[in-house]
């Protein structure tokens, strides 16, 4: 990497703004050119020279803003250049396959350092500038990737664009608030517990907001859809991709939770139970809380009154077996990767499972919505229930066929396996 822009900070000669901008432009072409060489084979449409020209243009345009000449604080200069250039760069190149691999930290450092050579600004060490600018650049990349991941997860969960927009706003706006709350908590917690606390507060805060803004929220924000949304947020680009929307500072050493994380399901169930209890025993809630709890109360109390612990928390196909289980007020922390093995080694059983040591056949499929009442096995393929064209809950093939035996009007599509994405057809029709 060409680092010729790092010069000793001795007596600064009088340099005109035009000369400074000319150096900025020249250095950018050299540094960005070397960076592009590392990723040029990933670009199918633009030539390397076109890539360099575009990227230099975004940074140079930000650097020549006349407002920067009036700023004496070097951090403000750095922040404005990076933020302005990254806005244009992300909008134009954010979907290019090389976007998150192209290192532009040195290019931004070069532009900022040259602008700081102007007279009238207090001296600053190059290393301090470099560290600050690099962090600013990486922060913008991180936020861009998080935004992309959240959209991927939401689009994979909901089909309606208006719903997607409102859910995204709720998920995004609560993310940093919850993270800041947790970081301000000085109590010693292990990493697994921090992940659980973050996830629980994020689900509660985001879904409270979403419930108040989404039309017909009781039919859209079902326990199944909320669980599926946060499963997708845990692994937004699929199981094979290591990225997760869970903050990296919590999972860097222990890894992200598994997609079928039991704590997630228990948290969603607890959320709906708490909403119902709040509606049944109203205090002085806020307007937002009133709308959410009232809608929950209406959605789950149109039938005969039943005990809170027996509320069917997921809309089921007609005559489907309803999963009912006891839920602790506060799910206990467990190691994600050893969650099942550790519990059974102690002779216990996970919620919804039978006594330890039962045959694997009795455990059912881990992703079947029937959960404890699943009559299938982990080797079954999955079928997603379709309700008027909208995606419903997922069931293993064995459970799904048992529902069809009772109600032949049910519609579904294969969730995985050889026919993934195709309409499910009973064996007699498929043949």
GROMACS .gro file of N, CA and C in nm, residues 265 269 314 323-325 352 363-366 368-375:
model
   57
  265UNK      N    1  -3.761  -1.919   2.126
  265UNK     CA    2  -3.902  -1.958   2.127
  265UNK      C    3  -3.967  -1.929   2.262
  269UNK      N    4  -4.289  -1.676   2.347
  269UNK     CA    5  -4.406  -1.724   2.419
  269UNK      C    6  -4.430  -1.640   2.544
  314UNK      N    7  -4.952  -2.017   1.884
  314UNK     CA    8  -4.925  -2.010   1.741
  314UNK      C    9  -5.048  -2.054   1.665
  323UNK      N   10  -4.921  -2.731   2.066
  323UNK     CA   11  -4.812  -2.752   2.161
  323UNK      C   12  -4.838  -2.669   2.284
  324UNK      N   13  -4.836  -2.735   2.402
  324UNK     CA   14  -4.859  -2.666   2.528
  324UNK      C   15  -4.749  -2.707   2.624
  325UNK      N   16  -4.685  -2.609   2.684
  325UNK     CA   17  -4.578  -2.644   2.776
  325UNK      C   18  -4.562  -2.536   2.880
  352UNK      N   19  -4.045  -2.913   2.684
  352UNK     CA   20  -4.113  -2.968   2.568
  352UNK      C   21  -4.068  -3.107   2.532
  363UNK      N   22  -3.827  -3.740   1.993
  363UNK     CA   23  -3.797  -3.599   2.009
  363UNK      C   24  -3.865  -3.514   1.904
  364UNK      N   25  -3.910  -3.573   1.793
  364UNK     CA   26  -3.971  -3.496   1.687
  364UNK      C   27  -3.869  -3.417   1.607
  365UNK      N   28  -3.920  -3.332   1.517
  365UNK     CA   29  -3.833  -3.248   1.435
  365UNK      C   30  -3.806  -3.117   1.509
  366UNK      N   31  -3.680  -3.073   1.522
  366UNK     CA   32  -3.649  -2.954   1.602
  366UNK      C   33  -3.711  -2.825   1.549
  368UNK      N   34  -4.017  -2.817   1.375
  368UNK     CA   35  -4.160  -2.834   1.355
  368UNK      C   36  -4.236  -2.749   1.456
  369UNK      N   37  -4.336  -2.675   1.411
  369UNK     CA   38  -4.414  -2.588   1.499
  369UNK      C   39  -4.490  -2.667   1.605
  370UNK      N   40  -4.517  -2.793   1.579
  370UNK     CA   41  -4.588  -2.874   1.678
  370UNK      C   42  -4.505  -2.898   1.803
  371UNK      N   43  -4.372  -2.879   1.791
  371UNK     CA   44  -4.279  -2.885   1.902
  371UNK      C   45  -4.296  -3.013   1.985
  372UNK      N   46  -4.341  -3.002   2.111
  372UNK     CA   47  -4.346  -3.119   2.199
  372UNK      C   48  -4.443  -3.224   2.147
  373UNK      N   49  -4.542  -3.181   2.068
  373UNK     CA   50  -4.641  -3.275   2.016
  373UNK      C   51  -4.606  -3.327   1.878
  374UNK      N   52  -4.488  -3.295   1.828
  374UNK     CA   53  -4.447  -3.340   1.695
  374UNK      C   54  -4.441  -3.493   1.692
  375UNK      N   55  -4.500  -3.551   1.587
  375UNK     CA   56  -4.501  -3.696   1.574
  375UNK      C   57  -4.401  -3.743   1.469
   0.00000   0.00000   0.00000
